[in-house]
Coordinates of C-alpha atoms and ligand atoms in Angstrom, one line a residue:
M101 CA 19.3 0.1 23.8
T102 CA 20.1 2.5 27.0
Q103 CA 21.4 5.3 24.5
H104 CA 18.0 6.1 22.9
D105 CA 15.4 8.5 24.1
R106 CA 12.9 6.3 26.2
L107 CA 9.4 6.5 26.9
L108 CA 7.6 4.5 29.4
V109 CA 3.9 3.5 29.0
I110 CA 2.3 2.4 32.2
D111 CA -0.2 -0.3 31.8
F112 CA -3.4 -0.2 33.8
G113 CA -4.9 -3.1 31.7
S114 CA -6.3 -1.5 28.7
Q115 CA -7.3 -3.8 25.8
V116 CA -5.3 -1.5 23.4
T117 CA -2.3 -0.6 25.3
Q118 CA -0.2 -2.3 22.8
L119 CA -1.5 0.3 20.2
I120 CA 0.0 3.1 22.1
A121 CA 3.3 1.4 21.7
R122 CA 2.7 0.9 17.9
R123 CA 1.6 4.7 17.4
L124 CA 4.9 5.7 19.3
R125 CA 7.2 3.1 17.3
E126 CA 5.6 4.8 14.0
L127 CA 7.1 8.2 15.2
N128 CA 10.5 6.5 15.8
V129 CA 10.2 6.8 19.7
Y130 CA 11.4 4.0 21.6
C131 CA 9.0 2.8 24.2
E132 CA 8.2 -0.1 26.6
I133 CA 5.1 -1.1 28.1
H134 CA 5.4 -2.4 31.9
P135 CA 2.2 -3.2 34.1
F136 CA 1.5 -0.6 36.9
N137 CA 2.3 -3.1 39.6
K138 CA 5.8 -3.7 38.4
V139 CA 6.8 0.1 38.4
D140 CA 7.9 1.7 41.5
D141 CA 10.2 4.5 42.3
A142 CA 13.4 2.5 41.8
F143 CA 12.3 1.2 38.5
L144 CA 11.7 5.0 37.3
A145 CA 15.1 5.8 38.4
A146 CA 16.7 2.9 36.5
F147 CA 14.5 3.5 33.4
Q148 CA 15.1 7.2 33.2
P149 CA 12.2 8.0 30.9
K150 CA 12.1 11.0 28.9
A151 CA 8.3 10.9 29.1
V152 CA 5.5 8.7 30.6
I153 CA 2.2 7.8 29.4
F154 CA -0.6 6.3 31.7
S155 CA -2.6 3.8 29.5
G156 CA -6.4 3.2 30.0
G157 CA -7.8 0.3 32.0
P158 CA -10.9 -1.3 33.4
A159 CA -10.7 -0.2 36.9
S160 CA -12.4 2.7 38.9
V161 CA -10.1 4.6 40.9
Y162 CA -12.4 5.4 43.8
T163 CA -12.6 1.5 44.7
T164 CA -10.0 0.0 47.2
G165 CA -6.9 -1.6 45.8
A166 CA -7.4 0.4 42.6
P167 CA -4.1 0.4 40.3
M168 CA -2.2 3.5 41.1
P169 CA 1.4 4.7 39.4
P170 CA 4.3 5.1 41.8
K171 CA 4.1 8.6 43.6
G172 CA 7.5 9.6 42.4
V173 CA 6.2 9.6 38.6
F174 CA 4.8 13.2 39.2
D175 CA 8.3 14.5 40.6
L176 CA 10.3 13.3 37.6
G177 CA 10.0 16.5 35.9
V178 CA 8.8 14.9 32.5
P179 CA 5.8 15.1 30.6
I180 CA 2.9 12.8 31.4
L181 CA 0.0 12.0 29.1
G182 CA -2.8 10.2 31.0
I183 CA -5.5 8.2 28.7
C184 CA -9.0 7.3 29.8
Y185 CA -8.2 5.6 33.2
G186 CA -4.6 7.3 32.9
Q187 CA -6.5 10.4 33.0
Q188 CA -8.8 9.5 35.9
V189 CA -5.8 8.2 37.9
M190 CA -3.8 11.4 37.4
M191 CA -6.5 13.7 38.3
H192 CA -7.1 11.3 41.6
C193 CA -3.5 11.4 42.6
L194 CA -3.1 15.3 41.7
G195 CA -6.2 16.4 43.7
G196 CA -9.1 16.2 41.5
H197 CA -12.3 13.8 41.6
V198 CA -13.7 11.0 39.7
E199 CA -17.1 9.5 39.8
G200 CA -18.9 6.7 38.1
G201 CA -22.5 6.1 37.0
H202 CA -25.1 8.9 36.6
G203 CA -25.6 7.9 33.0
T204 CA -22.3 9.6 32.0
A205 CA -20.8 6.4 30.3
E206 CA -19.7 6.9 26.9
F207 CA -18.6 4.0 24.6
G208 CA -17.9 4.5 20.8
R209 CA -17.7 7.5 18.8
A210 CA -18.1 11.0 20.3
F211 CA -17.0 14.6 19.2
V212 CA -14.9 16.9 21.2
T213 CA -15.4 20.4 21.1
P214 CA -12.5 22.9 21.6
T215 CA -12.5 25.5 24.4
P216 CA -10.9 29.2 23.2
D217 CA -7.6 28.4 24.9
K218 CA -4.9 27.0 22.7
L219 CA -2.8 23.9 23.6
P220 CA 0.4 22.8 21.7
L221 CA -0.7 19.2 22.4
L222 CA -3.5 19.9 20.0
D223 CA -1.7 21.5 17.2
G224 CA -3.3 20.4 13.9
W225 CA -6.6 19.6 15.7
F226 CA -10.0 21.5 15.3
A227 CA -9.2 22.9 11.9
A228 CA -12.4 22.0 10.5
G229 CA -14.5 22.1 13.7
D230 CA -15.1 19.3 16.1
E231 CA -12.8 16.3 16.3
Q232 CA -14.1 12.8 16.2
V233 CA -12.8 10.6 19.1
W234 CA -13.2 7.1 20.5
M235 CA -14.6 6.9 23.9
S236 CA -14.9 3.8 26.3
H237 CA -15.6 5.1 29.9
G238 CA -17.9 4.5 32.6
D239 CA -16.6 6.7 35.2
H240 CA -15.5 10.5 34.4
V241 CA -13.7 13.0 35.9
S242 CA -15.8 15.6 37.8
K243 CA -13.5 18.0 39.4
I244 CA -10.0 18.7 37.5
A245 CA -6.8 18.9 39.7
P246 CA -5.2 22.1 40.6
G247 CA -3.2 23.7 37.8
F248 CA -5.0 21.9 35.1
Q249 CA -7.3 23.5 32.5
V250 CA -10.0 22.3 30.1
Y251 CA -9.2 22.4 26.5
G252 CA -12.1 20.0 25.1
T253 CA -15.4 19.0 26.0
S254 CA -17.8 16.2 24.8
P255 CA -21.4 15.9 25.5
N256 CA -20.5 13.2 28.3
A257 CA -17.0 14.3 29.2
P258 CA -16.8 18.0 30.1
F259 CA -13.1 17.3 30.7
A260 CA -12.4 15.2 27.7
I261 CA -9.1 17.3 27.1
T262 CA -7.4 18.8 30.1
A263 CA -3.8 19.8 30.8
D264 CA -1.4 21.5 33.1
P265 CA 0.9 22.9 30.4
A266 CA 3.3 24.4 32.7
R267 CA 4.1 20.8 34.3
H268 CA 3.6 19.2 30.9
F269 CA 0.8 17.1 32.4
Y270 CA -1.8 16.1 29.7
A271 CA -4.9 14.0 30.3
V272 CA -7.5 13.0 27.7
Q273 CA -10.8 10.7 28.4
F274 CA -10.7 9.5 24.9
H275 CA -8.4 6.8 23.3
P276 CA -6.1 8.7 20.8
E277 CA -4.2 5.3 20.0
V278 CA -7.4 3.7 17.9
H279 CA -8.0 4.3 14.3
H280 CA -11.3 5.7 15.3
T281 CA -9.8 8.7 16.7
P282 CA -8.5 10.0 13.3
K283 CA -6.4 12.6 14.6
G284 CA -4.9 10.5 17.4
A285 CA -1.6 10.0 15.7
K286 CA -1.3 13.7 15.5
L287 CA -1.6 14.1 19.3
Y288 CA 1.1 11.4 20.0
E289 CA 3.4 13.5 17.4
N290 CA 2.7 16.9 19.4
F291 CA 3.4 15.1 22.8
V292 CA 6.6 13.4 21.8
R293 CA 7.8 16.7 20.2
L294 CA 6.8 18.6 23.3
A295 CA 8.7 15.9 25.5
G296 CA 11.7 16.8 23.2
F297 CA 12.1 13.2 21.4
T298 CA 14.4 13.4 18.4
G299 CA 12.9 10.1 16.6
D300 CA 16.3 8.4 17.1
W301 CA 14.7 4.8 16.9
T302 CA 15.3 3.8 13.2
M303 CA 15.9 0.3 11.8
G304 CA 19.5 1.2 10.6
A305 CA 20.3 2.3 14.2
Y306 CA 18.6 -0.9 15.5
R307 CA 20.6 -3.1 13.1
E308 CA 24.0 -1.8 14.3
E309 CA 23.2 -1.8 17.8
A310 CA 21.7 -5.4 17.7
I311 CA 24.9 -6.5 16.2
A312 CA 26.9 -4.9 18.8
K313 CA 24.7 -6.6 21.4
I314 CA 24.9 -9.9 19.8
R315 CA 28.7 -9.9 19.6
A316 CA 29.1 -8.8 23.3
Q317 CA 26.7 -11.6 24.6
V318 CA 28.1 -14.4 22.4
G319 CA 31.8 -13.7 22.4
S320 CA 33.6 -16.6 20.5
E321 CA 31.0 -19.0 21.3
K322 CA 28.7 -21.1 19.1
V323 CA 25.0 -20.3 18.5
V324 CA 22.6 -22.6 17.1
C325 CA 19.4 -21.3 15.6
G326 CA 15.9 -23.3 14.8
L327 CA 15.0 -22.1 11.5
S328 CA 11.2 -22.7 10.3
G329 CA 11.3 -20.6 7.0
G330 CA 9.1 -17.9 8.6
V331 CA 9.9 -14.2 8.9
D332 CA 10.8 -14.1 12.5
S333 CA 13.5 -16.9 12.7
S334 CA 14.9 -15.8 9.3
V335 CA 15.4 -12.3 10.2
A336 CA 17.1 -13.2 13.4
A337 CA 19.2 -15.8 11.7
V338 CA 20.5 -13.1 9.0
L339 CA 21.2 -10.8 11.6
I340 CA 23.1 -13.0 13.8
H341 CA 25.0 -14.3 10.9
E342 CA 25.9 -10.7 10.1
A343 CA 27.3 -10.3 13.8
I344 CA 29.0 -13.6 14.3
G345 CA 29.5 -15.1 10.8
D346 CA 30.0 -18.9 11.0
Q347 CA 29.8 -19.3 14.7
L348 CA 26.2 -19.6 13.9
T349 CA 24.5 -22.8 12.5
C350 CA 20.9 -23.0 11.4
V351 CA 18.8 -25.9 11.9
F352 CA 15.9 -26.5 9.6
V353 CA 13.8 -29.5 10.6
D354 CA 11.7 -30.7 7.6
H355 CA 8.7 -32.6 9.3
G356 CA 7.3 -33.6 6.1
L357 CA 4.4 -31.3 6.8
L358 CA 5.7 -28.5 4.7
R359 CA 4.3 -26.6 1.4
L360 CA 5.0 -27.4 -2.1
G361 CA 8.8 -26.4 -2.7
E362 CA 9.1 -25.2 0.8
A363 CA 11.9 -26.9 2.0
E364 CA 14.2 -26.2 -1.2
Q365 CA 13.4 -22.3 -1.0
V366 CA 14.5 -22.0 2.5
V367 CA 17.7 -24.3 1.8
S368 CA 18.7 -22.3 -1.0
M369 CA 18.0 -18.9 0.4
F370 CA 20.0 -19.8 3.6
R371 CA 22.6 -21.9 2.1
D372 CA 23.2 -20.5 -1.1
T373 CA 22.2 -16.8 -0.9
Y374 CA 23.4 -16.1 2.5
N375 CA 26.1 -18.8 2.9
I376 CA 24.8 -19.5 6.3
P377 CA 25.8 -22.9 7.8
L378 CA 22.7 -24.9 7.7
I379 CA 21.8 -28.4 8.6
H380 CA 18.8 -29.7 6.6
A381 CA 17.2 -32.3 8.6
D382 CA 14.7 -34.5 6.5
E383 CA 13.0 -36.2 9.4
S384 CA 9.7 -36.6 7.4
A385 CA 9.6 -40.3 7.9
L386 CA 9.9 -40.0 11.8
F387 CA 7.2 -37.3 12.1
L388 CA 4.8 -38.8 9.5
G389 CA 5.5 -42.5 11.2
A390 CA 4.6 -41.0 14.7
L391 CA 1.5 -39.4 13.3
E392 CA 0.0 -42.4 11.6
G393 CA -3.3 -43.2 12.9
V394 CA -3.5 -40.1 14.9
S395 CA -6.5 -38.0 14.5
D396 CA -6.9 -35.9 17.6
P397 CA -5.7 -32.4 17.0
E398 CA -4.0 -31.9 20.4
V399 CA -2.2 -35.4 20.3
K400 CA -1.0 -34.3 16.6
R401 CA 0.3 -30.9 18.2
K402 CA 2.0 -32.6 21.0
T403 CA 3.4 -35.2 19.1
I404 CA 4.8 -32.8 16.6
G405 CA 6.2 -30.7 19.4
R406 CA 7.8 -33.3 21.1
L407 CA 9.7 -34.9 18.2
F408 CA 10.8 -31.4 17.2
I409 CA 12.6 -30.8 20.2
Q410 CA 14.2 -34.3 19.9
V411 CA 15.4 -33.8 16.4
F412 CA 16.6 -30.3 17.3
E413 CA 18.5 -31.3 20.1
K414 CA 20.1 -34.3 18.3
H415 CA 21.3 -31.9 15.4
A416 CA 22.2 -29.1 17.8
K417 CA 24.5 -31.6 19.7
S418 CA 26.2 -32.6 16.3
I419 CA 27.6 -29.3 15.8
G420 CA 29.5 -29.5 19.1
G421 CA 29.0 -27.3 22.1
A422 CA 26.9 -24.5 21.1
K423 CA 26.2 -22.5 24.2
F424 CA 23.5 -20.4 22.9
L425 CA 20.2 -20.8 21.2
A426 CA 18.8 -18.2 19.0
Q427 CA 14.9 -17.6 18.7
G428 CA 13.0 -15.0 16.8
T429 CA 10.9 -14.0 19.9
L430 CA 9.0 -10.7 19.4
Y431 CA 7.9 -7.8 21.8
P432 CA 4.3 -8.9 21.9
D433 CA 5.3 -12.3 23.2
V434 CA 7.4 -10.8 26.1
I435 CA 4.8 -8.1 27.2
E436 CA 3.6 -8.8 30.4
S437 CA 0.0 -8.1 30.4
V438 CA -1.9 -7.2 33.4
S439 CA -4.8 -9.5 34.1
F440 CA -7.8 -8.5 36.2
S441 CA -9.9 -11.6 35.8
G442 CA -7.0 -13.8 37.4
G443 CA -6.2 -17.5 36.7
P444 CA -5.2 -19.1 33.6
S445 CA -6.9 -18.8 30.3
V446 CA -8.5 -21.8 28.7
T447 CA -6.3 -23.6 26.4
I448 CA -7.8 -23.7 22.8
K449 CA -4.8 -25.0 21.0
S450 CA -1.4 -25.8 22.0
H451 CA 0.6 -23.7 19.9
H452 CA 4.0 -25.5 19.1
N453 CA 7.3 -23.9 19.7
V454 CA 10.5 -24.8 21.2
G455 CA 9.5 -24.0 24.8
G456 CA 11.5 -25.5 27.5
L457 CA 14.4 -26.4 25.2
P458 CA 16.9 -24.0 26.3
E459 CA 16.5 -25.2 30.1
K460 CA 16.7 -28.6 29.2
M461 CA 19.7 -28.2 27.0
G462 CA 21.5 -25.8 29.5
M463 CA 21.6 -23.1 26.8
K464 CA 21.6 -19.2 27.0
L465 CA 19.1 -17.4 24.6
V466 CA 20.0 -15.0 21.9
E467 CA 16.9 -13.2 20.9
P468 CA 17.6 -10.2 18.8
L469 CA 14.1 -9.3 18.0
R470 CA 12.7 -9.0 21.6
E471 CA 12.0 -5.5 21.3
L472 CA 10.4 -5.4 18.0
F473 CA 6.7 -5.7 16.8
K474 CA 6.1 -7.8 13.5
D475 CA 6.0 -5.0 11.0
E476 CA 9.2 -3.9 12.8
V477 CA 10.9 -7.1 11.9
R478 CA 9.6 -6.8 8.4
A479 CA 11.5 -3.4 8.3
L480 CA 14.6 -4.8 9.6
G481 CA 14.5 -7.7 7.2
R482 CA 14.2 -5.2 4.3
E483 CA 17.3 -3.4 5.9
L484 CA 18.9 -6.7 6.0
G485 CA 18.1 -7.1 2.3
L486 CA 15.9 -10.2 2.4
P487 CA 13.7 -10.6 -0.7
A488 CA 10.4 -8.7 -0.5
S489 CA 8.6 -11.7 -1.4
F490 CA 10.1 -13.4 1.7
I491 CA 9.2 -10.9 4.1
G492 CA 5.8 -10.4 3.2
R493 CA 5.0 -14.4 3.5
H494 CA 1.9 -15.2 5.2
P495 CA 2.5 -16.8 8.7
F496 CA 2.8 -20.8 8.5
P497 CA 2.2 -22.7 11.7
G498 CA 4.9 -24.9 13.4
P499 CA 2.8 -28.1 13.0
G500 CA 2.3 -27.2 9.3
L501 CA 0.0 -29.1 7.0
A502 CA -0.8 -31.5 9.9
I503 CA -3.3 -28.9 11.3
R504 CA -4.8 -28.4 7.6
C505 CA -5.6 -32.0 7.3
P506 CA -8.3 -32.6 10.0
G507 CA -8.5 -36.2 11.0
E508 CA -5.9 -38.9 10.0
I509 CA -2.9 -37.7 8.0
T510 CA -1.9 -39.8 5.0
T511 CA 0.8 -39.0 2.4
E512 CA -2.0 -39.0 -0.4
K513 CA -3.9 -36.4 1.4
L514 CA -0.8 -34.3 2.1
D515 CA 0.2 -34.6 -1.7
I516 CA -3.2 -33.4 -2.9
L517 CA -3.3 -30.8 -0.3
R518 CA 0.1 -29.3 -1.3
R519 CA -0.7 -29.1 -5.0
A520 CA -4.2 -27.4 -4.2
D521 CA -2.7 -25.0 -1.8
A522 CA -0.2 -23.9 -4.5
V523 CA -3.0 -23.5 -7.0
Y524 CA -5.0 -21.2 -4.5
I525 CA -2.0 -19.2 -3.7
D526 CA -1.0 -18.6 -7.2
Q527 CA -4.7 -17.3 -7.9
I528 CA -4.4 -15.1 -5.0
R529 CA -1.0 -13.8 -6.2
K530 CA -2.2 -13.4 -9.8
H531 CA -5.3 -11.4 -8.8
G532 CA -3.0 -9.1 -6.8
L533 CA -4.7 -10.2 -3.4
Y534 CA -1.7 -11.8 -1.4
D535 CA -0.8 -8.7 0.4
E536 CA -4.3 -7.7 1.4
I537 CA -4.7 -11.0 2.9
W538 CA -3.1 -11.9 6.5
Q539 CA -3.1 -15.6 5.7
A540 CA -4.7 -17.8 3.2
F541 CA -4.4 -21.7 2.8
A542 CA -6.2 -24.5 1.6
A543 CA -7.2 -27.5 4.0
I544 CA -8.3 -31.2 3.1
L545 CA -11.7 -32.4 4.5
P546 CA -11.7 -35.7 6.2
M547 CA -14.7 -36.9 3.7
K548 CA -15.1 -37.8 0.1
T549 CA -18.0 -36.4 -2.0
V550 CA -19.4 -37.5 -5.3
G551 CA -19.0 -35.7 -8.5
V552 CA -19.5 -36.1 -12.2
M553 CA -16.4 -35.3 -14.5
G554 CA -16.8 -35.8 -18.2
D555 CA -19.1 -38.8 -18.5
G556 CA -18.0 -40.6 -15.3
R557 CA -18.8 -40.4 -11.6
T558 CA -15.9 -39.2 -9.1
Y559 CA -15.6 -40.0 -5.5
D560 CA -12.9 -37.5 -4.3
Y561 CA -11.9 -35.3 -1.5
A562 CA -13.4 -32.0 -0.8
L563 CA -11.3 -28.9 0.1
A564 CA -11.8 -26.0 2.3
L565 CA -10.3 -22.5 1.3
R566 CA -9.5 -20.2 3.9
A567 CA -8.4 -16.5 3.8
V568 CA -8.5 -14.0 6.5
T569 CA -7.6 -10.5 7.4
S570 CA -6.2 -9.6 10.9
V571 CA -3.9 -7.7 12.8
D572 CA -2.2 -10.1 15.0
G573 CA -3.9 -13.5 14.4
M574 CA -6.0 -13.0 17.7
T575 CA -9.2 -12.0 15.8
A576 CA -9.8 -12.6 12.3
D577 CA -12.4 -11.8 9.5
Y578 CA -12.6 -14.0 6.4
Y579 CA -11.7 -12.3 3.4
P580 CA -14.4 -11.2 0.9
F581 CA -13.3 -12.7 -2.4
T582 CA -15.6 -12.1 -5.4
H583 CA -17.8 -14.9 -6.6
G584 CA -16.0 -14.6 -9.8
F585 CA -12.7 -15.4 -8.1
L586 CA -14.0 -18.1 -6.2
G587 CA -15.6 -19.8 -9.1
E588 CA -12.5 -19.5 -11.0
T589 CA -10.3 -20.9 -8.2
A590 CA -12.4 -23.7 -7.5
T591 CA -12.5 -24.6 -11.4
R592 CA -8.8 -24.5 -11.4
I593 CA -8.0 -26.6 -8.4
I594 CA -10.6 -29.4 -9.6
N595 CA -9.0 -29.3 -13.0
E596 CA -5.4 -29.1 -12.1
V597 CA -5.2 -31.5 -8.9
K598 CA -6.4 -35.0 -9.1
G599 CA -8.3 -36.4 -6.2
V600 CA -10.3 -33.3 -5.5
N601 CA -14.0 -32.8 -6.7
R602 CA -15.4 -30.2 -4.6
V603 CA -14.3 -26.9 -3.0
F604 CA -15.8 -25.0 -0.2
Y605 CA -14.8 -21.6 1.0
D606 CA -14.8 -21.0 4.8
C607 CA -16.7 -17.9 5.7
T608 CA -16.2 -18.1 9.6
S609 CA -14.7 -15.2 11.3
K610 CA -12.4 -15.7 14.6
P611 CA -14.0 -16.0 17.2
P612 CA -16.1 -18.2 16.9
G613 CA -13.7 -19.9 14.6
T614 CA -10.1 -20.3 14.5
I615 CA -7.9 -19.6 11.7
E616 CA -6.3 -22.9 11.3
L617 CA -9.3 -25.8 11.2
E618 CA -7.4 -27.8 14.0
Ligands
LIG2200 P1 -5.6 -20.1 15.4 O1 -5.7 -21.4 14.4 O2 -4.9 -20.4 16.8 O3 -4.2 -19.4 14.6 O4 -6.6 -18.9 15.2 C1 -3.8 -18.2 15.0 C2 -2.2 -18.0 14.2 O5 -1.3 -19.0 14.9 C3 -0.7 -19.7 13.8 N1 -0.7 -21.0 14.5 C4 0.4 -21.6 14.9 N2 1.7 -21.0 14.7 N3 2.4 -23.0 16.0 C5 2.8 -21.8 15.3 O6 4.0 -21.5 15.3 C6 0.9 -23.5 16.0 O7 1.1 -24.6 16.6 C7 0.1 -22.7 15.6 N4 -1.2 -23.0 15.5 C8 -1.9 -22.0 14.9 C9 -1.9 -19.8 12.7 O8 -1.4 -20.2 11.6 C10 -2.5 -18.2 12.8 O9 -1.5 -17.6 12.1

């Protein structure tokens, strides 16, 4: 999207760098995050940023090998905003001084007091006195660089807000990107206004450009798209179809582990509403056969992943010579984050996707959502006219109900689970809670319990209900349903779904739990 004004975020490894990009995108500003060690002067010349932001980070500028920006960034003549470590690195590079220790660390809420001088970056700040900000620093600036002035102080950060207004260099010790800095969004708004951004990053514009880009990339070749029924692959498919029409074929693999009515919904939406050529590959017998007797979660995931690729490849071949594979990859998946710990992280679960497929099949990738965050994909979906109920759907994992059925999978258990899950989701919708919850589902537990119904003894399955709030699925908290809601839901499930006589609610957050049971 070279025609947009571009802002470059240089990442020094902060946990919250992605939030900077979120705040900027909300202002209709196009930005990209790149790790400090990948940004050199040649990169800057090619990228041509209209402004630059230095993120926070865990390092100390005075240690050897500390992460630094390229020298040339200060000669670009564009506004720069340094945040936390970004402030310290800016002072360090421009002739100031940074120190650690001496009890000057600050973590959490702090209040910044203004100095008498006015700074346009702070328009809208300090109207009602000191402003609350969120600090997280061990080191602090002890001497500001020549040309800089102080515009705000906090008890442990005498240089909480500093700037050299002539050069448009701004540096703050706190994190304006987090919600605990209530006026943080205003600070970003002021910064991009001062940098001359026009807010030209809109979904309408993105749609037009993405379509042109897909046409240029694909030409008259065929594209195949694996459709899961989730928001990302659906939006990608509709967008690509708008660009190249029937050169696109979608393959929807039904592994027999979908929710009640799900396959019908997906097929009717794509084939009937959108007229997109769709192969509905009903491969449930293959998948369920391979999963017979399998109870280990990782073996389940790997079996499903392997079969998915095999089936997808078979059907993709059947459409004859597709050169491109479309995927709903999002921006958070492609941001290369800076790791200071080094080494691979522990595998908690092997999330199933079509990794490795393009190389194996000798195909090129079409990924029209690579620059978007999840909520932007939803906005694009709305722009493309996808139904609101579809766009707001909770995420559903690739291995489907297999990982909501801990232990061995049987068709009996899947059938009970499908019906119970439908009642649970119906309850959530009826109570108007669906959009407040990030993800909700039922899981069938690998145990039977004794109950009494009417005058008889029952010996039936127990269910766990799960509902979480989350921003990105990386961490999550359980949803605090009222006891009334839980009681009513348990009663409905037991009355309406034969084979269940007990219902539990899962109150585990992530960590220590995970969202799915397996
Ligand atoms: P966990 O259980 O790891 O889940 O806390 C985090 C989010 O990822 C989804 N999930 C998956 N999605 N393939 C997917 O496409 C998978 O194998 C998979 N496993 C978990 C899960 O539903 C939640 O949204």
